[in-house]
CSV table of C-alpha atoms in Angstrom, one decimal:
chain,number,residue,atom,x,y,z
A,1,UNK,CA,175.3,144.8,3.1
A,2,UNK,CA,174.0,141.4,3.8
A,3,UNK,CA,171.2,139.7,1.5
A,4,UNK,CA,170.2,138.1,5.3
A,5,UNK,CA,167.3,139.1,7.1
A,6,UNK,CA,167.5,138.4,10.4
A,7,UNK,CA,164.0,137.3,11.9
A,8,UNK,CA,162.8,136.6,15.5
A,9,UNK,CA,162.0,133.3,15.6
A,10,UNK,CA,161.9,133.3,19.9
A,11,UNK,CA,158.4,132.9,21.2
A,12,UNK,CA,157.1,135.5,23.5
A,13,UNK,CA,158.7,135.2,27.3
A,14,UNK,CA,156.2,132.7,29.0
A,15,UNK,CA,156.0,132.1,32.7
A,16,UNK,CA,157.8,129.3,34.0
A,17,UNK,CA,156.7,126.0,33.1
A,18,UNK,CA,155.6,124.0,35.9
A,19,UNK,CA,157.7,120.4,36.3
A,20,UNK,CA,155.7,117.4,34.8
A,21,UNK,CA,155.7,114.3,37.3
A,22,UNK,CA,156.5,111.4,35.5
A,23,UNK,CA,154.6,109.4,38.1
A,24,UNK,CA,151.7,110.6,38.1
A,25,UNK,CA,148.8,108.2,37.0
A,26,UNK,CA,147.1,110.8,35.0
A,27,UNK,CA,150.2,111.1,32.9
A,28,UNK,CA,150.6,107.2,32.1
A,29,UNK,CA,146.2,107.4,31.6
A,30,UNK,CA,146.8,110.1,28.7
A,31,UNK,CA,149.8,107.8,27.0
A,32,UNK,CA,147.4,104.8,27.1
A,33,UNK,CA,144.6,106.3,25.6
A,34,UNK,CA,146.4,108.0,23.2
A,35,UNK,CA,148.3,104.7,22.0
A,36,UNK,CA,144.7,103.5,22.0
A,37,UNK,CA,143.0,106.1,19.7
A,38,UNK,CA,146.0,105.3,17.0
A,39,UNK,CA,145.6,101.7,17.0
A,40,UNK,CA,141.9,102.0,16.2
A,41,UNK,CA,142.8,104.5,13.5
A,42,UNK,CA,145.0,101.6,12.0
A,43,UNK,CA,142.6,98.8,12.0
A,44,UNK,CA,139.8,100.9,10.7
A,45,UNK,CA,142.2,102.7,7.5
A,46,UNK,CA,143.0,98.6,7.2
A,47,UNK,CA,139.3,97.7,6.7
A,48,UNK,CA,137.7,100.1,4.7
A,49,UNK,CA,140.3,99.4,2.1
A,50,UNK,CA,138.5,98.6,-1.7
A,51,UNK,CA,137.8,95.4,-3.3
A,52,UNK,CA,140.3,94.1,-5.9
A,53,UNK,CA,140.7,96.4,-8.9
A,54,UNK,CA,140.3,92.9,-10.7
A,55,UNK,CA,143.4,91.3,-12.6
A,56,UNK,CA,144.5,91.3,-16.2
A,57,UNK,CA,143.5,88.7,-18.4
A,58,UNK,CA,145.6,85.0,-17.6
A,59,UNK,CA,146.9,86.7,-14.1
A,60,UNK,CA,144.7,83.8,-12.7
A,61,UNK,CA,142.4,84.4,-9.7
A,62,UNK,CA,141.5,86.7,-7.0
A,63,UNK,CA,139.4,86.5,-4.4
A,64,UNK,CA,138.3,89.1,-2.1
A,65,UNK,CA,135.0,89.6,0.0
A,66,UNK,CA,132.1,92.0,-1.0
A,67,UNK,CA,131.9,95.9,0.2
A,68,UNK,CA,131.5,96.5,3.6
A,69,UNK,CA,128.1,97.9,2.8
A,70,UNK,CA,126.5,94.8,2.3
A,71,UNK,CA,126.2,92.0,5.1
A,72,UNK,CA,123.4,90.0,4.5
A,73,UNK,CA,122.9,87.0,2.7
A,74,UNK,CA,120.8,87.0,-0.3
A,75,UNK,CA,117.9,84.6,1.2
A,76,UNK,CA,117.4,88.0,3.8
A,77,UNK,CA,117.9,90.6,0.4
A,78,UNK,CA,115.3,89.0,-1.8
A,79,UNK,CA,112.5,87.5,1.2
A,80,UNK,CA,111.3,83.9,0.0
A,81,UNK,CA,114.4,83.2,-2.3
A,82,UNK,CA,115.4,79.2,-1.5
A,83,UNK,CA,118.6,79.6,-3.2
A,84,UNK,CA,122.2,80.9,-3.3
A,85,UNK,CA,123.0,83.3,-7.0
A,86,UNK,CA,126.0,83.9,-8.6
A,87,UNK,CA,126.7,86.2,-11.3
A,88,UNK,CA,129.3,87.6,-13.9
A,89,UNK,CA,130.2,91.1,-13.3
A,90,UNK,CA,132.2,93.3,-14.6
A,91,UNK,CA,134.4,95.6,-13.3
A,92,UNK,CA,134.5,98.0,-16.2
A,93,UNK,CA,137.5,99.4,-18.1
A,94,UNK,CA,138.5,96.0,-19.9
A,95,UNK,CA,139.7,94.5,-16.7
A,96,UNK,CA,139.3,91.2,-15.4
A,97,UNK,CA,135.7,89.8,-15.4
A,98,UNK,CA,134.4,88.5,-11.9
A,99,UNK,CA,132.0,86.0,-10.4
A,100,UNK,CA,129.8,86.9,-7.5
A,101,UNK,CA,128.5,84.3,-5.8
A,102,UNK,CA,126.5,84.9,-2.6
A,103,UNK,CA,125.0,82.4,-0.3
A,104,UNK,CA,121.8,82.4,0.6
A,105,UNK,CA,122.8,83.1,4.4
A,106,UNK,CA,126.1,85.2,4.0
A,107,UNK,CA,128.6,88.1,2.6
A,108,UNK,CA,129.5,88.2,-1.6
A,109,UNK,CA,132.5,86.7,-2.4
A,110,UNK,CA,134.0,88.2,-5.6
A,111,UNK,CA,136.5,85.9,-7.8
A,112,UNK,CA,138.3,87.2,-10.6
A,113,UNK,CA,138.9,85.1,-13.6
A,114,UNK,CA,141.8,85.0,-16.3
A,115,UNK,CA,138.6,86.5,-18.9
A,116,UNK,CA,138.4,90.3,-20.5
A,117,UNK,CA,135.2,92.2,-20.8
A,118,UNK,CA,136.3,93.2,-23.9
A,119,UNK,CA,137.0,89.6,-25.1
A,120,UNK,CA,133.7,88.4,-25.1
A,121,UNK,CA,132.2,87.2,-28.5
A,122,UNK,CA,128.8,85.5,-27.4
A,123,UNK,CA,126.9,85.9,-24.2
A,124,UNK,CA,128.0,84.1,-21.2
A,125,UNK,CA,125.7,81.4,-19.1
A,126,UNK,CA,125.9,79.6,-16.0
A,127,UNK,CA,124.9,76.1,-15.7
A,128,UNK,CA,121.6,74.5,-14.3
A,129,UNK,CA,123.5,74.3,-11.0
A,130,UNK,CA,124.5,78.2,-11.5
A,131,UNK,CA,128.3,77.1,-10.4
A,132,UNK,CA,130.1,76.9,-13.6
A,133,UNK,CA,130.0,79.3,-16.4
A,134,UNK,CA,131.1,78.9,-20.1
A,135,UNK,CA,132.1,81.8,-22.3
A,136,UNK,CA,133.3,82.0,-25.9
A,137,UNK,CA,136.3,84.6,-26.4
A,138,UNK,CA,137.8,85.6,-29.9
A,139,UNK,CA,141.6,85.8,-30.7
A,140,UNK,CA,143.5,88.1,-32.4
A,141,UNK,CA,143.7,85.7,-35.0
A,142,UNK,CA,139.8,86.1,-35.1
A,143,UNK,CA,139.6,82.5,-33.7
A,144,UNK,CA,136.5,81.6,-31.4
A,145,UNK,CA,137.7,80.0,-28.1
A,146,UNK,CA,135.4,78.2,-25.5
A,147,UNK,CA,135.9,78.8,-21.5
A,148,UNK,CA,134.1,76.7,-18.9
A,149,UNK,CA,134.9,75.9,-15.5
A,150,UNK,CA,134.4,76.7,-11.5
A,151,UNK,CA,135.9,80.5,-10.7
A,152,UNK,CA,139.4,78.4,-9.2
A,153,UNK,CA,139.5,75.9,-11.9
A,154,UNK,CA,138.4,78.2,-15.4
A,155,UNK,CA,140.2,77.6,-18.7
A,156,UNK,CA,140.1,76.6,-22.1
A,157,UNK,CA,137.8,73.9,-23.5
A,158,UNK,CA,138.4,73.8,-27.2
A,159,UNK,CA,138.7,75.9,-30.3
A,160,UNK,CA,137.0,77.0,-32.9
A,161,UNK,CA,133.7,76.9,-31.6
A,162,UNK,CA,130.7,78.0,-33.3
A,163,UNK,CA,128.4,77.9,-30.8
A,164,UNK,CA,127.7,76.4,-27.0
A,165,UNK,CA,125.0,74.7,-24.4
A,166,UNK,CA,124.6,73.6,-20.9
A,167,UNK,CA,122.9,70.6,-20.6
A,168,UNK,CA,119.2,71.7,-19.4
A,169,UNK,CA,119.2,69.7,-16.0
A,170,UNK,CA,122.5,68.1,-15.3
A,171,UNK,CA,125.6,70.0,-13.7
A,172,UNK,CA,128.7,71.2,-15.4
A,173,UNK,CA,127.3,69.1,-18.8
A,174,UNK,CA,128.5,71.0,-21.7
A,175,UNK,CA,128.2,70.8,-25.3
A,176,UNK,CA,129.3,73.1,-28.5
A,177,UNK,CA,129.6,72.8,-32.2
A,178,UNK,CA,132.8,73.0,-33.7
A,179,UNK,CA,133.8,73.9,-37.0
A,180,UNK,CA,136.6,71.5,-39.0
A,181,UNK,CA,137.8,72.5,-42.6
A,182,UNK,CA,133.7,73.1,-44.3
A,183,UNK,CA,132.2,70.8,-42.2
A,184,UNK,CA,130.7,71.1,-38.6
A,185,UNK,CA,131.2,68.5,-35.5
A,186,UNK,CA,129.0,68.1,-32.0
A,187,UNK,CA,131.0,68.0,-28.9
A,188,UNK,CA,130.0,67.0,-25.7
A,189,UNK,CA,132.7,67.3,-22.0
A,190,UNK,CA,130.4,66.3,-19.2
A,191,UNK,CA,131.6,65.2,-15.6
A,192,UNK,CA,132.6,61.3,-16.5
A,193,UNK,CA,134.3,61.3,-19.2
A,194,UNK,CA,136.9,63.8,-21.7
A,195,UNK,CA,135.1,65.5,-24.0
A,196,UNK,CA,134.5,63.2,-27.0
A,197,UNK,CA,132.6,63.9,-30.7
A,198,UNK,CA,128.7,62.9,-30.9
A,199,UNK,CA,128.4,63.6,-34.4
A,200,UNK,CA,130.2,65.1,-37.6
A,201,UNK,CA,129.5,66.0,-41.1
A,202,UNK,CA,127.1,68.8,-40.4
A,203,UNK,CA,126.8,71.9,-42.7
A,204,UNK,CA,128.6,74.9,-42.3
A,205,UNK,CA,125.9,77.7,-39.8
A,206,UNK,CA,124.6,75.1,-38.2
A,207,UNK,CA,124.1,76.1,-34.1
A,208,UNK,CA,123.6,74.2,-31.3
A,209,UNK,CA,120.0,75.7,-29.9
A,210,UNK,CA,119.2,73.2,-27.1
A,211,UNK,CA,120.4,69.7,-25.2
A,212,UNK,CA,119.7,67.3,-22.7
A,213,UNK,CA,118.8,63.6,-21.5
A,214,UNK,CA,116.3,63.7,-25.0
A,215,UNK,CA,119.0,64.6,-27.4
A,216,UNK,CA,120.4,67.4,-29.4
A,217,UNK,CA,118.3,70.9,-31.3
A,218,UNK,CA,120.8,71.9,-34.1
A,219,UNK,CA,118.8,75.1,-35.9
A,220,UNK,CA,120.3,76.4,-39.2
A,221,UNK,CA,119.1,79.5,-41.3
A,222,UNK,CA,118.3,79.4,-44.9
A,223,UNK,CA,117.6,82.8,-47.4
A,224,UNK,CA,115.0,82.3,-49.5
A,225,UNK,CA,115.2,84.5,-53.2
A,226,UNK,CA,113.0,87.1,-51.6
A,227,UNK,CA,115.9,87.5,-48.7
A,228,UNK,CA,113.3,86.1,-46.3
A,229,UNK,CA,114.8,84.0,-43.6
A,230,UNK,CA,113.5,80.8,-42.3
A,231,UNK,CA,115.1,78.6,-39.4
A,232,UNK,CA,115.1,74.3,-39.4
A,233,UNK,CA,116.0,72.4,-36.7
A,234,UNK,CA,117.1,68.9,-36.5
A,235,UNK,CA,116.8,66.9,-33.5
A,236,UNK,CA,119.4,64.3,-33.0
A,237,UNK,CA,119.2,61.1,-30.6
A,238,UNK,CA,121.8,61.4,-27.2
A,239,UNK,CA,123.8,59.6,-29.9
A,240,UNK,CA,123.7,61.6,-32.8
A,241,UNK,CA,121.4,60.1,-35.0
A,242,UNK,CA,119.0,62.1,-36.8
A,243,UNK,CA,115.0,61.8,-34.8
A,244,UNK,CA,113.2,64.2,-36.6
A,245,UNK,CA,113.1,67.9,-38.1
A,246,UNK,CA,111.0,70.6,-37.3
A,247,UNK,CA,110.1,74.2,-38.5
A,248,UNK,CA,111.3,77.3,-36.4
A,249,UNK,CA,114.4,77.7,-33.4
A,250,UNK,CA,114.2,76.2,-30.5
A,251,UNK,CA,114.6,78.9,-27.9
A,252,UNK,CA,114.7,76.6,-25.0
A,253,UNK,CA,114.1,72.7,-23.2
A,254,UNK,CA,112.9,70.7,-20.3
A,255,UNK,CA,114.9,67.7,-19.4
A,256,UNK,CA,111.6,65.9,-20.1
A,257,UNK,CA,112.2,66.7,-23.9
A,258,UNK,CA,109.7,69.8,-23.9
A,259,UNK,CA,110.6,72.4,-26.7
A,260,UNK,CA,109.7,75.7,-26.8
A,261,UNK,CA,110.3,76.8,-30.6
A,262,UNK,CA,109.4,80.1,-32.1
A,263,UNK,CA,108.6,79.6,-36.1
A,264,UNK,CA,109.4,82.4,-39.1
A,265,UNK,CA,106.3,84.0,-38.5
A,266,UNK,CA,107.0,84.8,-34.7
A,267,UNK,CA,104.5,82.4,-33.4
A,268,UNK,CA,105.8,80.6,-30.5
A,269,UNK,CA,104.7,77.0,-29.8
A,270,UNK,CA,105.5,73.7,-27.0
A,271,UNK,CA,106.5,70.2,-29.0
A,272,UNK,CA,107.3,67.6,-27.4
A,273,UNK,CA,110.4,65.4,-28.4
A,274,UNK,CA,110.0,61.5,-28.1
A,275,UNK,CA,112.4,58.0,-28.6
A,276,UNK,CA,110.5,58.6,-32.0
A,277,UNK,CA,108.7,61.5,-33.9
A,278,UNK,CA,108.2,65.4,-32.2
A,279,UNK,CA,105.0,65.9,-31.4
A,280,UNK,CA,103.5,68.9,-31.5
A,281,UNK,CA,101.5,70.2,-28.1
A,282,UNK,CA,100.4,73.5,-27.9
A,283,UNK,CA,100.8,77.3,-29.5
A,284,UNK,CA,101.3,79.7,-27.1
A,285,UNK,CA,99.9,83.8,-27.5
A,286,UNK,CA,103.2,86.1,-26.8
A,287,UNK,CA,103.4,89.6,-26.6
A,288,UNK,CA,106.2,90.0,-29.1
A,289,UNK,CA,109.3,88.3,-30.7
A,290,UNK,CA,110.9,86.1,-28.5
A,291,UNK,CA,114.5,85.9,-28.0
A,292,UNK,CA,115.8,83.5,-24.8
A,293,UNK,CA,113.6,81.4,-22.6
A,294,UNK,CA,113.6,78.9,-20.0
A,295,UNK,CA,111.6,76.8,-18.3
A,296,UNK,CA,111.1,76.0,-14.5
A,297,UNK,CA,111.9,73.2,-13.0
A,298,UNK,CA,109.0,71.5,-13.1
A,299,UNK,CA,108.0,72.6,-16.5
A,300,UNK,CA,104.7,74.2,-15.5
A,301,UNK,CA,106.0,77.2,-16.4
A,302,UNK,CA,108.1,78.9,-19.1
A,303,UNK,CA,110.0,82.4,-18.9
A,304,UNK,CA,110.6,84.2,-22.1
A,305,UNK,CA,112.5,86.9,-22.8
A,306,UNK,CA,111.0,89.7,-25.4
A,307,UNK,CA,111.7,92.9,-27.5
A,308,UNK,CA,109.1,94.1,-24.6
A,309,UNK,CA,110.6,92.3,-21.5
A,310,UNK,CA,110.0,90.2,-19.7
A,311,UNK,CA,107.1,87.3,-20.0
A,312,UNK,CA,106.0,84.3,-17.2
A,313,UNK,CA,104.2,81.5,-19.4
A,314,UNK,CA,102.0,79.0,-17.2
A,315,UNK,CA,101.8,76.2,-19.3
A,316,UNK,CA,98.9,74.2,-17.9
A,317,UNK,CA,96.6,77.7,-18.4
A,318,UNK,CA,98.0,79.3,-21.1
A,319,UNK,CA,98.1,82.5,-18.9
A,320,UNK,CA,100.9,85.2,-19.9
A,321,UNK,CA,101.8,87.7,-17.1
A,322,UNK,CA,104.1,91.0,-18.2
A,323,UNK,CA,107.2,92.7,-16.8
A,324,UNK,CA,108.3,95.8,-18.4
A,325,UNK,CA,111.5,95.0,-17.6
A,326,UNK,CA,114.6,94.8,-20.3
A,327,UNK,CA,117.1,92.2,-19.3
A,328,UNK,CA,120.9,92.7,-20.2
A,329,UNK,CA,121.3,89.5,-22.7
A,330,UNK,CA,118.4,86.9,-23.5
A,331,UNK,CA,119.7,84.5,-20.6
A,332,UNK,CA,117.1,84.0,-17.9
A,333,UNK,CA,117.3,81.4,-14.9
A,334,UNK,CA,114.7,80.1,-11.9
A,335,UNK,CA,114.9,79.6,-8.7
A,336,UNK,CA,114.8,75.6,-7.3
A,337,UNK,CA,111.3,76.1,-6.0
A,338,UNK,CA,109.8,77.7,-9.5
A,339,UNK,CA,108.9,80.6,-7.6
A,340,UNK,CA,111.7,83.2,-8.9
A,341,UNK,CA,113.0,84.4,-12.2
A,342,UNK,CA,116.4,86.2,-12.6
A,343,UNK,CA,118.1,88.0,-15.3
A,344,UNK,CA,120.5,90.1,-15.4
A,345,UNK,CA,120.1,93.5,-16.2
A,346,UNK,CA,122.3,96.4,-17.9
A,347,UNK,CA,123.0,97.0,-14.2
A,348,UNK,CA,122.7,94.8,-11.0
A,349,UNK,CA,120.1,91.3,-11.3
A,350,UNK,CA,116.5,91.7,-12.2
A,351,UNK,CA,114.3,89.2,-9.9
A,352,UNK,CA,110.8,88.4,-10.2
A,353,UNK,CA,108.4,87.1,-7.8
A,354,UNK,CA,105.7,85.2,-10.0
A,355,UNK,CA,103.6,84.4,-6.8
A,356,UNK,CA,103.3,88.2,-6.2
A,357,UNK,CA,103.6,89.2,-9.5
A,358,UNK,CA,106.4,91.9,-8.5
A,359,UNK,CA,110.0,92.3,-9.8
A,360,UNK,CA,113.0,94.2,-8.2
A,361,UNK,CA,116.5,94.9,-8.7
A,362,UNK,CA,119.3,94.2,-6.6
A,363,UNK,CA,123.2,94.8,-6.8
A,364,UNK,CA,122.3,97.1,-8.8
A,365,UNK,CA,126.3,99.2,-8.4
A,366,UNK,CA,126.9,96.0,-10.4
A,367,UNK,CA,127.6,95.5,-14.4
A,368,UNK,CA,126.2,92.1,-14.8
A,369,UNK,CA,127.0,90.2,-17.8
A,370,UNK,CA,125.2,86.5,-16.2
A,371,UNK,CA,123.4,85.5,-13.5
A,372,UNK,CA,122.4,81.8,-11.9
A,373,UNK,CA,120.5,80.3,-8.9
A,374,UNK,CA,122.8,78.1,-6.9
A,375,UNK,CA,120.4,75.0,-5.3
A,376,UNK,CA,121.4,74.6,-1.4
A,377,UNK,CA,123.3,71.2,-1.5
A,378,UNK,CA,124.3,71.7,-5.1
């Protein structure tokens, strides 16, 4: 016997099917709109695709516009803001790192640089002009390499860097400490000239804290017997040579040569850095330890960033207003009119409105690692 079955695959006996005219206009209306209907399911498949995944570390970079979700520039996201913002994100999984920038009148644009999450060995700042970023990476090796640059033109600076600085009011200034054999040396790129040695011979711990027009903040910690730790910082000239010393860190500067230092005991105070000796101004009554700051352009005001958040210091009063907000990393920017104060968070950019006395978050799907204020013009 046959393994076959035989099955009845005929369909039932249907009447006779009426002739279809070919030239009939309802026939060539249904092929059109039809044709129609798959073209539109083309073009929309085609735009709802993802942004980049990001690329692998040296793959170079990538750019791709923001998520269809968001069309509005980020003058109409955060009402008042005068200025454009970029920030560091991360895509997550040890993938390539990205910078956002978004115009004050227009869409994200996301750029993927040849930098690792994972890589990162300090946190990452954007310049006063928020367009270039620096970032210090470590090697296999355990090595310390320094990264600056725009998102099209980012790479390595130099090697073994201990520690790095934006200049605290000109653009794409930069300047790091470098460590050679048991000494340490002061480096300086800025936008004239290849980057050149300021000074050498410095001891071995020494950081760079704070630069500008006025000169150079180098802290460096000393143990006393009782394992307490105290912090001295030498101000150098814009040429290297040595202008005074001072007790405490300097936790930020105003390109008029205001310091805000914080001493051993937690007390933060303003001094004032002149062609000759530091002067002293004022103490100032925060909340808690102090660990980043900066000041507005003007230098009216001073943010600070604390175990307990966020602080707004106005300098001519002495008046300290509060956010309970925890920032991501002790980096803190302003907006060109003084008004706004961003940080990054642990997720998206935390902004606060001094005149309202309000903060919000924004791009908040966002890892943020660094976050800047781009002037309009800059």
């Amino acid at each position: 016997m046959s393994d076959l079955i035989e099955v009845d695959l005929s369909e039932p006996e249907q009447p006779p099917r009426k002739e279809i005219d070919l030239d009939s206009r309802w026939v060539w209306f249904a092929i059109g709109l039809g044709l129609g209907l798959l073209v539109t399911v083309v073009l929309n498949f085609s735009d709802d695709s993802p942004r980049s995944e990001g690329l692998g570390p040296g793959s170079g970079t990538t750019t791709t516009t923001s998520p269809a979700t968001t069309l509005v520039g980020v003058g109409d996201e955060i009402p008042g803001f005068p200025d454009g913002l970029s920030a560091l994100v991360s895509p997550g999984d040890g993938r390539a790192l990205e910078i956002l920038t978004w115009p004050h009148s227009g869409e994200p644009v996301y750029r993927s640089i040849p930098l690792g999450d994972f890589a990162l060995a300090s946190p990452p700042r954007f310049d006063s002009s928020g367009s270039f970023l620096a970032a210090v990476t470590s090697t296999a090796e355990g090595g310390l390499l320094l990264h600056a640059g725009r998102p099209n033109s980012f790479g390595v600076v130099a090697d073994d860097v201990v520690t790095f600085g934006w200049h605290d009011s000109d653009a794409a200034d930069l300047a790091w400490t470098k460590q050679v054999g048991d000494e340490v040396e002061v480096w300086v790129s800025d936008d004239r000239n290849q980057p050149f040695r300021v000074t050498s011979g410095i001891g071995i711990g020494t950081e760079l804290k704070a630069w500008g027009d006025w000169g150079f903040a180098l802290g460096v910690a000393t143990v006393a017997d009782d394992e307490s730790t105290s912090i001295t910082t030498t101000i150098l000239s814009p040429v290297g040579e040595l202008m005074a010393q001072v007790e405490g860190s300097v936790v930020a500067s105003h390109q008029t040569g205001l310091l805000l230092v914080q001493g051993a005991d937690g007390m933060v105070r303003l001094e004032l850095v002149t062609d000759g000796p530091v002067f002293a101004v004022r103490d100032l009554a925060l909340p808690d330890f102090v660990t980043g700051g900066e000041f507005d352009p003007s230098g009216e005001q001073v943010a600070v960033v604390g175990f307990s958040g966020l602080s707004i210091v106005d300098l001519s009063s002495g008046v300290v207003t509060n956010h309970a907000v925890r920032p991501g990393s002790n980096s803190v920017t302003w907006s060109s009119d003084g008004r706004f104060v961003l940080a990054n968070g642990f997720r998206g950019v935390i902004v606060v409105d001094t005149e309202a006395s309000s903060f919000s978050t924004i791009l908040q799907q966002e890892a943020t690692r660094a976050v800047g204020s781009i002037p309009i013009g800059s």
